[in-house]
């Protein structure tokens, strides 16, 4: 009888529930809205055309997964640098980049919402195809959209435990 009158302990503390709520809302918003904006479907006409010379490139690896390339940065003679998103990186791309010579003429189409290269061509042909790149970016943003929805669900779970903790604290004060 005494066991039944004691209140059950809430599985998640109030601090952890608030942290889950806040972090899930923030990350959910970035994954849901940010990625949709940065990887939005665009036309070739809406992209920025950059004609310059190739200087060098650098592979940026993920810190905890050194074999996985996060992005490739292209350094150009115009003093700018542009990024190739990780979804577009494959062996053929890396081979084509390593075959480029310094000061070789290149044409880049840059996504208007980010600094991402969606088409990369030289006098010898395309290194990165616009249609393939935009399709891959679209699939990536769809994946992040679902991840964002999952994080919003986690935020609802966090909200549930915040409310549950508040109810338990209020009941504890009354008894």
mmCIF file of C-alpha atoms in Angstrom:
data_model
loop_
_atom_site.group_PDB
_atom_site.id
_atom_site.type_symbol
_atom_site.label_atom_id
_atom_site.label_comp_id
_atom_site.label_asym_id
_atom_site.label_seq_id
_atom_site.Cartn_x
_atom_site.Cartn_y
_atom_site.Cartn_z
ATOM 1 C CA UNK A 1 0.000 0.000 0.000
ATOM 2 C CA UNK A 2 2.816 2.383 0.848
ATOM 3 C CA UNK A 3 4.479 1.403 -2.418
ATOM 4 C CA UNK A 4 1.395 2.449 -4.387
ATOM 5 C CA UNK A 5 1.177 5.825 -2.694
ATOM 6 C CA UNK A 6 4.761 6.685 -3.535
ATOM 7 C CA UNK A 7 5.147 8.544 -6.793
ATOM 8 C CA UNK A 8 7.015 6.874 -9.583
ATOM 9 C CA UNK A 9 10.258 8.486 -10.656
ATOM 10 C CA UNK A 10 10.211 10.113 -14.095
ATOM 11 C CA UNK A 11 12.664 8.254 -16.388
ATOM 12 C CA UNK A 12 14.282 11.476 -17.682
ATOM 13 C CA UNK A 13 15.262 14.376 -15.437
ATOM 14 C CA UNK A 14 13.879 17.844 -16.114
ATOM 15 C CA UNK A 15 17.296 19.128 -17.262
ATOM 16 C CA UNK A 16 17.747 16.299 -19.755
ATOM 17 C CA UNK A 17 14.180 16.712 -21.004
ATOM 18 C CA UNK A 18 14.719 20.449 -21.602
ATOM 19 C CA UNK A 19 18.046 19.742 -23.327
ATOM 20 C CA UNK A 20 16.378 17.119 -25.554
ATOM 21 C CA UNK A 21 13.603 19.574 -26.410
ATOM 22 C CA UNK A 22 15.903 22.494 -27.259
ATOM 23 C CA UNK A 23 18.587 20.551 -29.137
ATOM 24 C CA UNK A 24 15.999 18.585 -31.122
ATOM 25 C CA UNK A 25 14.174 21.756 -32.178
ATOM 26 C CA UNK A 26 17.401 23.484 -33.214
ATOM 27 C CA UNK A 27 18.855 20.555 -35.158
ATOM 28 C CA UNK A 28 15.452 19.615 -36.560
ATOM 29 C CA UNK A 29 15.080 23.142 -37.937
ATOM 30 C CA UNK A 30 18.535 23.109 -39.522
ATOM 31 C CA UNK A 31 17.977 19.689 -41.096
ATOM 32 C CA UNK A 32 14.428 20.456 -42.204
ATOM 33 C CA UNK A 33 14.674 24.042 -43.417
ATOM 34 C CA UNK A 34 18.408 24.718 -43.807
ATOM 35 C CA UNK A 35 19.189 21.770 -46.036
ATOM 36 C CA UNK A 36 16.064 22.416 -48.124
ATOM 37 C CA UNK A 37 17.328 25.954 -48.741
ATOM 38 C CA UNK A 38 21.009 25.154 -49.334
ATOM 39 C CA UNK A 39 20.233 22.230 -51.646
ATOM 40 C CA UNK A 40 17.105 23.692 -53.260
ATOM 41 C CA UNK A 41 16.337 22.606 -56.802
ATOM 42 C CA UNK A 42 17.670 25.193 -59.235
ATOM 43 C CA UNK A 43 17.948 25.757 -62.953
ATOM 44 C CA UNK A 44 21.232 26.285 -64.767
ATOM 45 C CA UNK A 45 20.163 29.852 -65.536
ATOM 46 C CA UNK A 46 19.762 30.686 -61.833
ATOM 47 C CA UNK A 47 23.275 29.456 -60.995
ATOM 48 C CA UNK A 48 26.323 31.710 -61.039
ATOM 49 C CA UNK A 49 28.730 31.003 -63.882
ATOM 50 C CA UNK A 50 32.387 31.356 -62.918
ATOM 51 C CA UNK A 51 35.070 31.141 -65.580
ATOM 52 C CA UNK A 52 38.546 31.096 -64.080
ATOM 53 C CA UNK A 53 41.687 28.998 -63.852
ATOM 54 C CA UNK A 54 42.254 26.009 -61.612
ATOM 55 C CA UNK A 55 44.944 26.416 -58.945
ATOM 56 C CA UNK A 56 44.567 23.395 -56.650
ATOM 57 C CA UNK A 57 42.121 21.384 -54.591
ATOM 58 C CA UNK A 58 41.948 20.004 -51.073
ATOM 59 C CA UNK A 59 39.982 17.066 -49.736
ATOM 60 C CA UNK A 60 38.260 17.812 -46.434
ATOM 61 C CA UNK A 61 37.782 14.638 -44.405
ATOM 62 C CA UNK A 62 35.302 14.004 -41.612
ATOM 63 C CA UNK A 63 37.079 14.234 -38.237
ATOM 64 C CA UNK A 64 35.923 10.892 -36.855
ATOM 65 C CA UNK A 65 35.872 9.125 -40.229
ATOM 66 C CA UNK A 66 39.171 10.011 -41.918
ATOM 67 C CA UNK A 67 38.506 7.762 -44.921
ATOM 68 C CA UNK A 68 35.261 9.597 -45.719
ATOM 69 C CA UNK A 69 35.613 12.838 -47.703
ATOM 70 C CA UNK A 70 33.164 15.479 -46.489
ATOM 71 C CA UNK A 71 33.825 17.886 -49.357
ATOM 72 C CA UNK A 72 36.467 19.005 -51.824
ATOM 73 C CA UNK A 73 37.561 22.637 -51.916
ATOM 74 C CA UNK A 74 38.586 24.003 -55.310
ATOM 75 C CA UNK A 75 41.027 26.933 -55.214
ATOM 76 C CA UNK A 76 40.852 29.219 -58.232
ATOM 77 C CA UNK A 77 43.039 31.917 -59.807
ATOM 78 C CA UNK A 78 40.338 34.526 -59.149
ATOM 79 C CA UNK A 79 41.205 34.231 -55.427
ATOM 80 C CA UNK A 80 37.988 32.395 -54.601
ATOM 81 C CA UNK A 81 37.365 28.883 -53.387
ATOM 82 C CA UNK A 82 34.343 26.742 -54.144
ATOM 83 C CA UNK A 83 33.154 23.445 -52.663
ATOM 84 C CA UNK A 84 32.095 20.135 -54.152
ATOM 85 C CA UNK A 85 29.588 18.470 -51.828
ATOM 86 C CA UNK A 86 30.421 15.025 -50.491
ATOM 87 C CA UNK A 87 27.463 13.409 -52.281
ATOM 88 C CA UNK A 88 29.145 14.119 -55.620
ATOM 89 C CA UNK A 89 32.550 12.715 -54.729
ATOM 90 C CA UNK A 90 33.580 9.463 -56.364
ATOM 91 C CA UNK A 91 36.719 7.906 -57.802
ATOM 92 C CA UNK A 92 36.177 9.361 -61.291
ATOM 93 C CA UNK A 93 35.882 12.880 -59.860
ATOM 94 C CA UNK A 94 39.040 12.498 -57.771
ATOM 95 C CA UNK A 95 40.930 11.114 -60.783
ATOM 96 C CA UNK A 96 39.748 13.987 -62.995
ATOM 97 C CA UNK A 97 40.756 16.584 -60.395
ATOM 98 C CA UNK A 98 44.200 15.060 -59.957
ATOM 99 C CA UNK A 99 44.686 15.175 -63.751
ATOM 100 C CA UNK A 100 44.005 18.931 -63.907
ATOM 101 C CA UNK A 101 47.022 21.162 -64.377
ATOM 102 C CA UNK A 102 47.546 24.447 -62.593
ATOM 103 C CA UNK A 103 46.143 27.458 -64.493
ATOM 104 C CA UNK A 104 43.926 25.228 -66.654
ATOM 105 C CA UNK A 105 40.761 27.051 -67.739
ATOM 106 C CA UNK A 106 37.661 25.860 -65.886
ATOM 107 C CA UNK A 107 33.975 26.772 -65.883
ATOM 108 C CA UNK A 108 31.924 26.340 -62.738
ATOM 109 C CA UNK A 109 28.212 26.646 -62.087
ATOM 110 C CA UNK A 110 27.669 27.652 -58.445
ATOM 111 C CA UNK A 111 24.423 26.961 -56.563
ATOM 112 C CA UNK A 112 22.820 30.350 -55.719
ATOM 113 C CA UNK A 113 21.999 29.396 -52.095
ATOM 114 C CA UNK A 114 25.400 27.971 -51.217
ATOM 115 C CA UNK A 115 28.989 27.937 -52.385
ATOM 116 C CA UNK A 116 28.506 24.467 -53.882
ATOM 117 C CA UNK A 117 29.686 23.594 -57.366
ATOM 118 C CA UNK A 118 26.864 21.947 -59.328
ATOM 119 C CA UNK A 119 28.727 21.745 -62.634
ATOM 120 C CA UNK A 120 32.473 21.678 -63.282
ATOM 121 C CA UNK A 121 33.848 21.651 -66.814
ATOM 122 C CA UNK A 122 37.124 22.113 -68.615
ATOM 123 C CA UNK A 123 38.000 22.440 -72.292
ATOM 124 C CA UNK A 124 38.150 18.607 -72.358
ATOM 125 C CA UNK A 125 34.587 18.091 -71.044
ATOM 126 C CA UNK A 126 32.517 17.872 -67.881
ATOM 127 C CA UNK A 127 34.041 16.729 -64.620
ATOM 128 C CA UNK A 128 30.802 17.244 -62.717
ATOM 129 C CA UNK A 129 27.411 17.101 -64.473
ATOM 130 C CA UNK A 130 24.691 19.592 -63.469
ATOM 131 C CA UNK A 131 21.753 17.162 -63.677
ATOM 132 C CA UNK A 132 23.466 14.398 -61.723
ATOM 133 C CA UNK A 133 24.706 16.810 -59.064
ATOM 134 C CA UNK A 134 21.328 18.458 -58.505
ATOM 135 C CA UNK A 135 19.643 15.029 -58.304
ATOM 136 C CA UNK A 136 22.145 13.913 -55.656
ATOM 137 C CA UNK A 137 21.727 17.153 -53.708
ATOM 138 C CA UNK A 138 17.946 16.696 -53.859
ATOM 139 C CA UNK A 139 18.199 13.160 -52.469
ATOM 140 C CA UNK A 140 20.526 14.402 -49.734
ATOM 141 C CA UNK A 141 18.107 17.157 -48.711
ATOM 142 C CA UNK A 142 15.228 14.649 -48.676
ATOM 143 C CA UNK A 143 17.236 12.418 -46.336
ATOM 144 C CA UNK A 144 17.921 15.379 -44.067
ATOM 145 C CA UNK A 145 14.219 16.290 -44.190
ATOM 146 C CA UNK A 146 13.321 12.901 -42.708
ATOM 147 C CA UNK A 147 16.074 13.277 -40.133
ATOM 148 C CA UNK A 148 14.631 16.691 -39.270
ATOM 149 C CA UNK A 149 11.168 15.176 -38.810
ATOM 150 C CA UNK A 150 12.649 12.532 -36.519
ATOM 151 C CA UNK A 151 14.305 15.266 -34.460
ATOM 152 C CA UNK A 152 10.981 17.103 -34.201
ATOM 153 C CA UNK A 153 9.507 13.857 -32.866
ATOM 154 C CA UNK A 154 12.363 13.764 -30.312
ATOM 155 C CA UNK A 155 11.437 17.355 -29.383
ATOM 156 C CA UNK A 156 7.863 16.202 -28.712
ATOM 157 C CA UNK A 157 9.236 13.434 -26.484
ATOM 158 C CA UNK A 158 11.327 16.045 -24.665
ATOM 159 C CA UNK A 159 8.257 18.267 -24.252
ATOM 160 C CA UNK A 160 6.282 15.318 -22.899
ATOM 161 C CA UNK A 161 8.930 14.680 -20.231
ATOM 162 C CA UNK A 162 9.168 18.389 -19.354
ATOM 163 C CA UNK A 163 5.409 18.421 -18.741
ATOM 164 C CA UNK A 164 5.573 15.101 -16.885
ATOM 165 C CA UNK A 165 8.348 16.406 -14.619
ATOM 166 C CA UNK A 166 6.365 19.574 -13.901
ATOM 167 C CA UNK A 167 3.262 17.542 -13.036
ATOM 168 C CA UNK A 168 5.279 15.303 -10.706
ATOM 169 C CA UNK A 169 6.860 18.309 -8.974
ATOM 170 C CA UNK A 170 3.474 19.958 -8.543
ATOM 171 C CA UNK A 171 1.982 16.765 -7.080
ATOM 172 C CA UNK A 172 4.969 16.383 -4.754
ATOM 173 C CA UNK A 173 4.375 19.902 -3.375
ATOM 174 C CA UNK A 174 0.718 19.147 -2.757
ATOM 175 C CA UNK A 175 1.392 16.008 -0.686
#
